[in-house]
XYZ file of C-alpha atoms in Angstrom:
427
model
C 11.669 -14.146 14.350
C 10.632 -15.620 17.798
C 13.183 -16.118 20.679
C 12.223 -19.018 23.252
C 13.157 -18.480 27.054
C 13.036 -21.651 29.345
C 13.182 -21.515 33.157
C 13.884 -25.335 33.117
C 14.785 -26.466 29.552
C 15.554 -30.061 30.815
C 14.134 -32.877 28.583
C 11.750 -30.107 26.548
C 10.835 -31.021 23.571
C 8.817 -28.270 21.505
C 7.345 -30.922 18.989
C 5.323 -32.765 21.800
C 4.324 -29.525 24.000
C 2.868 -27.708 20.799
C 0.893 -28.361 17.739
C 1.130 -25.984 14.955
C 3.649 -23.077 14.116
C 4.761 -21.002 17.281
C 6.085 -18.507 14.821
C 2.450 -17.455 14.089
C 1.821 -13.841 15.793
C -1.625 -15.410 16.813
C 0.209 -18.045 18.830
C 2.320 -15.203 20.409
C -0.857 -12.992 21.543
C -2.746 -15.908 23.043
C 0.252 -17.681 24.658
C 3.323 -15.304 25.197
C 3.381 -17.081 28.360
C 2.102 -20.363 29.606
C 3.143 -23.442 32.142
C 3.751 -26.464 30.486
C 3.743 -30.135 31.716
C 6.448 -30.640 34.577
C 6.352 -26.981 35.605
C 8.292 -25.897 33.149
C 7.586 -22.216 32.520
C 8.144 -20.831 28.850
C 7.903 -17.427 27.377
C 8.183 -16.017 23.875
C 9.389 -12.716 22.811
C 9.364 -11.810 19.197
C 11.467 -9.358 17.426
C 9.304 -6.981 15.272
C 9.652 -8.126 11.703
C 11.061 -5.503 9.435
C 9.273 -5.173 5.965
C 10.887 -3.957 2.791
C 11.494 -0.269 2.539
C 9.996 0.712 -0.721
C 10.476 4.391 -1.988
C 8.672 5.888 -5.194
C 10.699 8.495 -6.966
C 8.744 10.961 -9.310
C 11.337 12.631 -11.882
C 10.304 15.482 -13.645
C 6.724 17.081 -14.178
C 5.319 13.804 -15.399
C 6.897 11.926 -12.469
C 5.681 14.072 -10.227
C 2.203 14.221 -11.532
C 2.098 10.330 -11.353
C 3.517 10.320 -7.655
C 0.609 12.938 -6.727
C -2.159 10.472 -8.184
C -0.564 7.832 -6.147
C -0.964 9.742 -3.052
C -4.135 10.772 -3.843
C -5.176 7.123 -4.498
C -4.268 6.305 -0.945
C -1.590 3.868 -1.892
C 0.484 3.042 1.434
C 3.355 1.252 2.398
C 5.931 3.321 0.564
C 7.794 6.660 0.813
C 7.208 9.462 -1.840
C 9.722 11.294 -3.396
C 9.327 14.157 -6.084
C 12.607 15.382 -7.971
C 12.444 18.058 -10.245
C 14.688 21.265 -11.667
C 11.498 23.549 -11.284
C 11.191 24.819 -7.848
C 7.707 25.914 -8.858
C 6.343 22.708 -9.727
C 7.753 21.121 -6.580
C 5.395 23.396 -4.463
C 2.434 21.829 -6.485
C 3.874 18.443 -5.471
C 2.033 16.250 -2.596
C 5.091 14.066 -2.037
C 6.196 14.394 1.734
C 9.943 14.560 0.285
C 10.423 17.056 -2.370
C 13.953 17.158 -4.018
C 15.101 20.230 -6.056
C 18.135 19.058 -8.126
C 20.620 21.523 -10.143
C 20.167 24.678 -8.098
C 23.309 26.243 -9.149
C 22.858 24.956 -13.006
C 18.941 25.915 -13.630
C 18.360 28.199 -10.570
C 15.105 26.670 -10.086
C 13.762 27.442 -13.548
C 13.650 24.276 -14.936
C 15.296 22.825 -18.031
C 13.393 23.868 -20.907
C 13.092 20.637 -22.311
C 16.765 20.018 -22.460
C 17.442 16.586 -21.094
C 21.139 17.382 -21.240
C 20.444 19.999 -18.696
C 18.223 17.309 -16.581
C 21.272 14.983 -16.656
C 23.652 17.646 -15.723
C 21.259 18.748 -13.017
C 20.926 15.216 -11.729
C 24.861 14.952 -11.716
C 25.163 18.019 -9.718
C 23.037 16.806 -7.076
C 24.346 13.081 -6.833
C 24.982 13.183 -3.073
C 21.374 14.495 -2.239
C 19.868 11.920 -4.369
C 21.801 9.151 -2.913
C 21.196 10.518 0.760
C 17.247 10.239 -0.278
C 17.570 6.780 -1.547
C 19.719 5.705 1.403
C 18.164 2.388 3.135
C 15.933 1.333 0.298
C 15.181 -2.089 -0.598
C 13.106 -1.778 -3.538
C 13.017 1.801 -5.590
C 10.422 2.860 -8.038
C 11.504 5.629 -10.509
C 8.477 6.989 -12.512
C 8.788 9.550 -15.138
C 7.473 10.771 -18.443
C 9.928 10.155 -21.219
C 10.594 13.153 -23.442
C 11.011 15.859 -21.587
C 14.031 17.642 -20.127
C 14.086 16.620 -16.320
C 12.472 13.268 -16.684
C 14.515 12.212 -19.489
C 17.845 13.376 -18.568
C 17.591 12.810 -14.423
C 15.951 9.778 -14.483
C 18.674 7.393 -15.922
C 21.101 9.226 -13.159
C 18.648 8.432 -10.454
C 18.412 4.787 -11.478
C 22.159 4.439 -11.756
C 22.681 6.052 -8.038
C 20.230 3.206 -6.773
C 21.135 0.457 -8.805
C 24.651 0.869 -7.857
C 23.981 1.068 -4.296
C 22.235 -2.387 -4.669
C 18.534 -1.480 -4.450
C 16.235 -3.526 -6.472
C 15.444 -0.736 -9.415
C 12.469 -0.664 -11.211
C 11.474 2.166 -14.043
C 7.778 2.714 -14.726
C 7.668 5.442 -17.571
C 5.455 6.821 -20.105
C 6.515 7.181 -23.771
C 5.008 10.298 -25.711
C 2.449 10.303 -28.293
C 3.678 10.043 -31.726
C 2.413 13.240 -32.723
C 4.236 15.349 -30.293
C 6.377 17.761 -32.597
C 8.626 17.123 -35.684
C 12.409 16.879 -35.825
C 14.918 15.780 -38.447
C 15.187 11.992 -39.029
C 17.289 9.935 -36.132
C 19.682 7.140 -36.887
C 18.502 4.678 -34.336
C 21.855 2.832 -33.339
C 19.909 0.642 -31.025
C 17.846 -1.112 -33.533
C 19.869 -1.806 -36.444
C 22.728 -0.454 -38.088
C 21.741 2.530 -40.810
C 18.010 2.125 -39.874
C 16.598 5.705 -40.514
C 13.396 6.669 -38.550
C 11.289 9.670 -38.996
C 10.799 10.661 -35.442
C 9.224 13.444 -33.506
C 11.339 15.586 -31.356
C 9.662 14.513 -28.097
C 9.619 10.824 -29.385
C 13.353 10.889 -30.385
C 14.298 12.234 -26.907
C 12.349 9.554 -25.343
C 13.929 6.689 -27.286
C 17.283 8.006 -26.248
C 16.236 8.250 -22.782
C 14.609 4.765 -22.491
C 17.882 3.521 -23.755
C 19.938 5.168 -20.991
C 17.440 3.990 -18.388
C 17.086 0.529 -19.681
C 21.148 0.255 -18.842
C 20.600 1.301 -15.189
C 17.538 -0.526 -13.848
C 16.832 -3.951 -13.062
C 13.382 -4.036 -14.711
C 11.777 -1.390 -16.941
C 8.090 -0.800 -17.713
C 7.078 1.477 -20.464
C 3.653 2.853 -21.011
C 2.875 3.904 -24.898
C 0.768 6.687 -24.603
C -0.216 6.094 -28.100
C -2.178 3.010 -26.466
C -4.733 5.634 -25.021
C -5.813 6.231 -28.375
C -7.078 2.699 -28.703
C -8.768 2.209 -25.260
C -10.187 5.724 -24.944
C -13.428 6.451 -26.914
C -14.044 9.534 -28.915
C -15.775 11.109 -25.943
C -12.793 10.651 -23.309
C -11.539 14.249 -22.463
C -7.695 15.026 -22.927
C -7.172 15.256 -19.152
C -8.900 12.037 -18.271
C -6.782 10.082 -21.079
C -3.666 11.119 -19.354
C -4.878 10.465 -15.838
C -5.459 6.898 -17.291
C -1.902 6.796 -17.926
C -0.895 8.042 -14.577
C -3.302 5.318 -13.021
C -1.911 2.685 -14.653
C 1.441 3.591 -13.278
C 0.100 4.074 -9.809
C -1.700 0.323 -10.112
C 1.485 -1.365 -11.138
C 3.595 0.087 -8.243
C 0.508 -0.557 -5.889
C 0.315 -4.164 -7.166
C 4.000 -4.778 -6.535
C 4.000 -3.048 -3.225
C 0.790 -4.916 -1.864
C 2.545 -8.125 -2.448
C 5.603 -7.281 -0.438
C 3.991 -5.034 2.294
C 0.267 -6.363 3.028
C -0.307 -9.607 4.905
C -2.477 -11.685 2.548
C -4.004 -14.970 2.079
C -1.067 -16.008 0.072
C 2.233 -14.035 1.281
C 5.085 -13.571 -0.805
C 8.232 -11.630 0.687
C 10.736 -9.394 -0.989
C 12.986 -11.994 -1.833
C 10.448 -13.565 -4.138
C 9.704 -10.690 -5.948
C 13.643 -9.756 -6.057
C 14.346 -13.109 -7.790
C 11.762 -12.417 -10.789
C 12.704 -8.759 -11.341
C 16.437 -8.478 -10.461
C 18.642 -7.771 -13.898
C 15.230 -8.946 -15.681
C 15.559 -6.355 -18.306
C 12.477 -5.247 -20.223
C 8.976 -5.903 -18.675
C 5.268 -5.757 -19.251
C 2.544 -4.357 -17.000
C -1.087 -5.598 -17.051
C -3.932 -4.526 -14.738
C -7.478 -5.789 -14.794
C -10.514 -4.866 -12.700
C -13.796 -6.301 -12.540
C -17.198 -6.407 -10.614
C -19.278 -8.657 -13.022
C -20.569 -11.989 -12.358
C -17.302 -13.583 -13.900
C -15.089 -10.690 -12.090
C -12.301 -13.096 -11.557
C -12.028 -14.283 -15.122
C -12.422 -11.053 -16.876
C -9.937 -9.235 -14.373
C -7.370 -11.999 -15.220
C -7.956 -11.518 -19.128
C -7.603 -7.890 -18.863
C -4.334 -7.947 -17.035
C -2.788 -10.680 -19.103
C -3.498 -8.772 -22.689
C -2.029 -5.648 -20.945
C -4.085 -3.337 -23.581
C -1.752 -0.287 -22.590
C 1.464 -2.197 -23.452
C 0.424 -3.918 -26.655
C 1.282 -7.418 -25.801
C 0.743 -10.076 -23.493
C 2.684 -12.469 -21.121
C 3.106 -15.503 -23.335
C 6.748 -14.997 -23.876
C 7.813 -13.641 -20.579
C 10.469 -15.553 -18.529
C 9.164 -14.135 -15.079
C 5.795 -13.261 -13.886
C 4.560 -11.583 -10.550
C 1.157 -10.951 -10.040
C -1.133 -10.016 -7.398
C -4.793 -10.593 -6.786
C -6.950 -8.080 -4.487
C -10.359 -8.385 -3.607
C -12.596 -7.477 -0.857
C -13.571 -10.155 2.113
C -16.278 -11.641 -0.419
C -13.271 -12.896 -2.819
C -13.475 -16.688 -2.801
C -10.871 -19.563 -2.918
C -12.212 -20.485 -6.356
C -11.933 -17.022 -7.460
C -8.150 -16.779 -6.660
C -7.765 -20.403 -8.524
C -9.449 -19.076 -11.487
C -7.401 -16.052 -11.961
C -4.224 -18.364 -11.478
C -5.458 -20.729 -14.035
C -5.869 -17.802 -16.770
C -2.401 -16.455 -15.647
C -0.653 -20.074 -15.542
C -2.502 -21.153 -19.038
C -0.976 -18.164 -20.901
C 2.681 -18.065 -19.461
C 5.488 -20.108 -20.674
C 5.712 -23.353 -18.705
C 9.205 -22.786 -17.745
C 8.570 -19.482 -16.513
C 9.174 -18.222 -12.797
C 5.719 -17.231 -11.609
C 5.208 -15.728 -8.142
C 1.765 -14.304 -6.959
C 0.087 -13.037 -3.860
C -3.453 -12.605 -2.624
C -4.479 -9.955 -0.620
C -7.996 -9.094 0.957
C -8.742 -5.226 1.291
C -12.144 -4.097 2.484
C -11.694 -1.057 -0.076
C -12.392 -3.384 -2.980
C -15.429 -5.223 -1.978
C -17.264 -6.463 -4.963
C -14.392 -5.995 -6.993
C -11.441 -7.863 -8.128
C -8.311 -6.416 -9.193
C -5.092 -8.412 -10.684
C -1.815 -6.587 -11.427
C 0.711 -8.458 -13.387
C 4.478 -7.756 -14.160
C 5.979 -10.111 -16.698
C 9.711 -9.779 -17.014
C 12.528 -11.035 -19.523
C 11.123 -9.708 -22.848
C 13.445 -8.879 -25.597
C 14.272 -5.101 -25.472
C 14.675 -4.624 -29.289
C 10.635 -6.254 -29.164
C 9.693 -3.610 -26.852
C 11.392 -0.813 -28.873
C 9.973 -2.208 -32.119
C 6.323 -2.278 -30.257
C 6.878 1.505 -29.584
C 8.062 2.701 -32.989
C 6.390 0.276 -35.201
C 3.613 -1.837 -33.584
C 2.447 -3.298 -36.992
C 6.077 -4.289 -37.643
C 5.802 -6.116 -33.968
C 2.527 -7.808 -35.189
C 3.668 -8.900 -38.004
C 6.696 -10.584 -36.362
C 4.143 -12.369 -34.209
C 2.248 -13.546 -37.089
C 5.635 -15.245 -38.574
C 6.522 -16.879 -35.110
C 2.939 -17.958 -34.628
C 3.036 -19.482 -38.266
C 6.421 -21.081 -38.050
C 5.845 -22.481 -34.557
C 2.861 -24.387 -35.711
C 4.716 -25.818 -38.715
C 7.191 -27.282 -36.155
C 9.897 -25.200 -37.345
C 12.757 -23.158 -35.643
C 12.236 -19.628 -35.591
C 15.065 -17.587 -37.382
C 17.317 -15.187 -35.490
C 16.787 -12.577 -38.111
C 14.405 -11.725 -41.000
C 15.057 -10.064 -44.504
C 12.970 -7.328 -43.060
C 14.422 -3.839 -42.490
C 13.115 -3.957 -38.771
C 14.726 -5.848 -35.755
C 13.580 -9.327 -34.971
C 14.037 -10.543 -31.544
C 15.261 -14.113 -30.974
C 13.086 -16.504 -29.212
C 12.647 -20.134 -28.079
C 10.949 -22.461 -30.466
C 8.253 -23.146 -27.741
C 7.527 -19.681 -27.459
C 4.927 -17.107 -29.188
C 3.795 -13.862 -28.744
C 0.209 -12.837 -28.741
C -1.557 -9.617 -29.306
C -5.056 -8.706 -28.488
């Protein structure tokens, strides 16, 4: 914001005296004080622009690990917090703001995988959590669903953030389907009387996701089972989990870079908030390429979202960020944008930013957050990807025939509602 001081303001017309935008920092540096025609002395003082305050909160062991990876990768422009009931685990955290919760309840020994204890621990430490979040504009909550602290405490942290008015985004992982057996669970959030045979950790994760969904503006879920599709037979187990952590990191970084780094195309926090506020289920896509056709390849990777299992075609809002080195060209930015806009719904609210970062010379990184998906469709992707693909085929066939899509089908799995002009796409 600029303040204009004139020693003799009579007959001063800034439109005649200046050409260009006097609000730019370049002008302020070159002409913080200059003499105009008629002996008028003009000085400018610029109030420092406040950037949006972004906080990343890792909850539980999985969330703490994701935060450590973000810090190790050099993610900047955000504040990191690690929340846990396990005091020993917090000693391993790289976050500058560790917060132990539920000290009276768990005595620093963790929850033993019990989400109820995780929830109670967060409730016990509500005041400390609220203090940690104070002053935020955007809060990312990252956690591994299915554990005790992550599943139990993350929804409480989200509730505190959202009730305080902060834009609240959950970015969480969903466990492998083979992680332990348990009795069948009646999945009330799908359809009445639908009984699914689920694993213990999976059932806990589904319940946690349901609670978290109600307390965030946007929820992004990364299913670990998708790692089986993109990792080869020789990929070490540790590297596979690091891959999931890195997707979380790139999603957070893509959004934070749009907001905090001055770019070729600037996007402010209000733009991002407009797309992500109360948008429900979202999909995250990340693409990286250094090939000759790097722009198209990075864009296609991101729009197909291999770690999600769907693409952006039925999204109602899209935020995407293009990052490259000094060698990135205008034509490459345009080609990325063409890929994204060609796949997105014509009525979708699309916002993008383009950033030059010397660390990415020779590469183009594209991060996409697509919002507004049906919650039931996301849960179908998690519990029964084959059923979700069948729904897509039915939708595509009927759309091609010009028939309206049904709200429900006689199949035993839930079918979300779509506009007749939309279809789903799978890689």
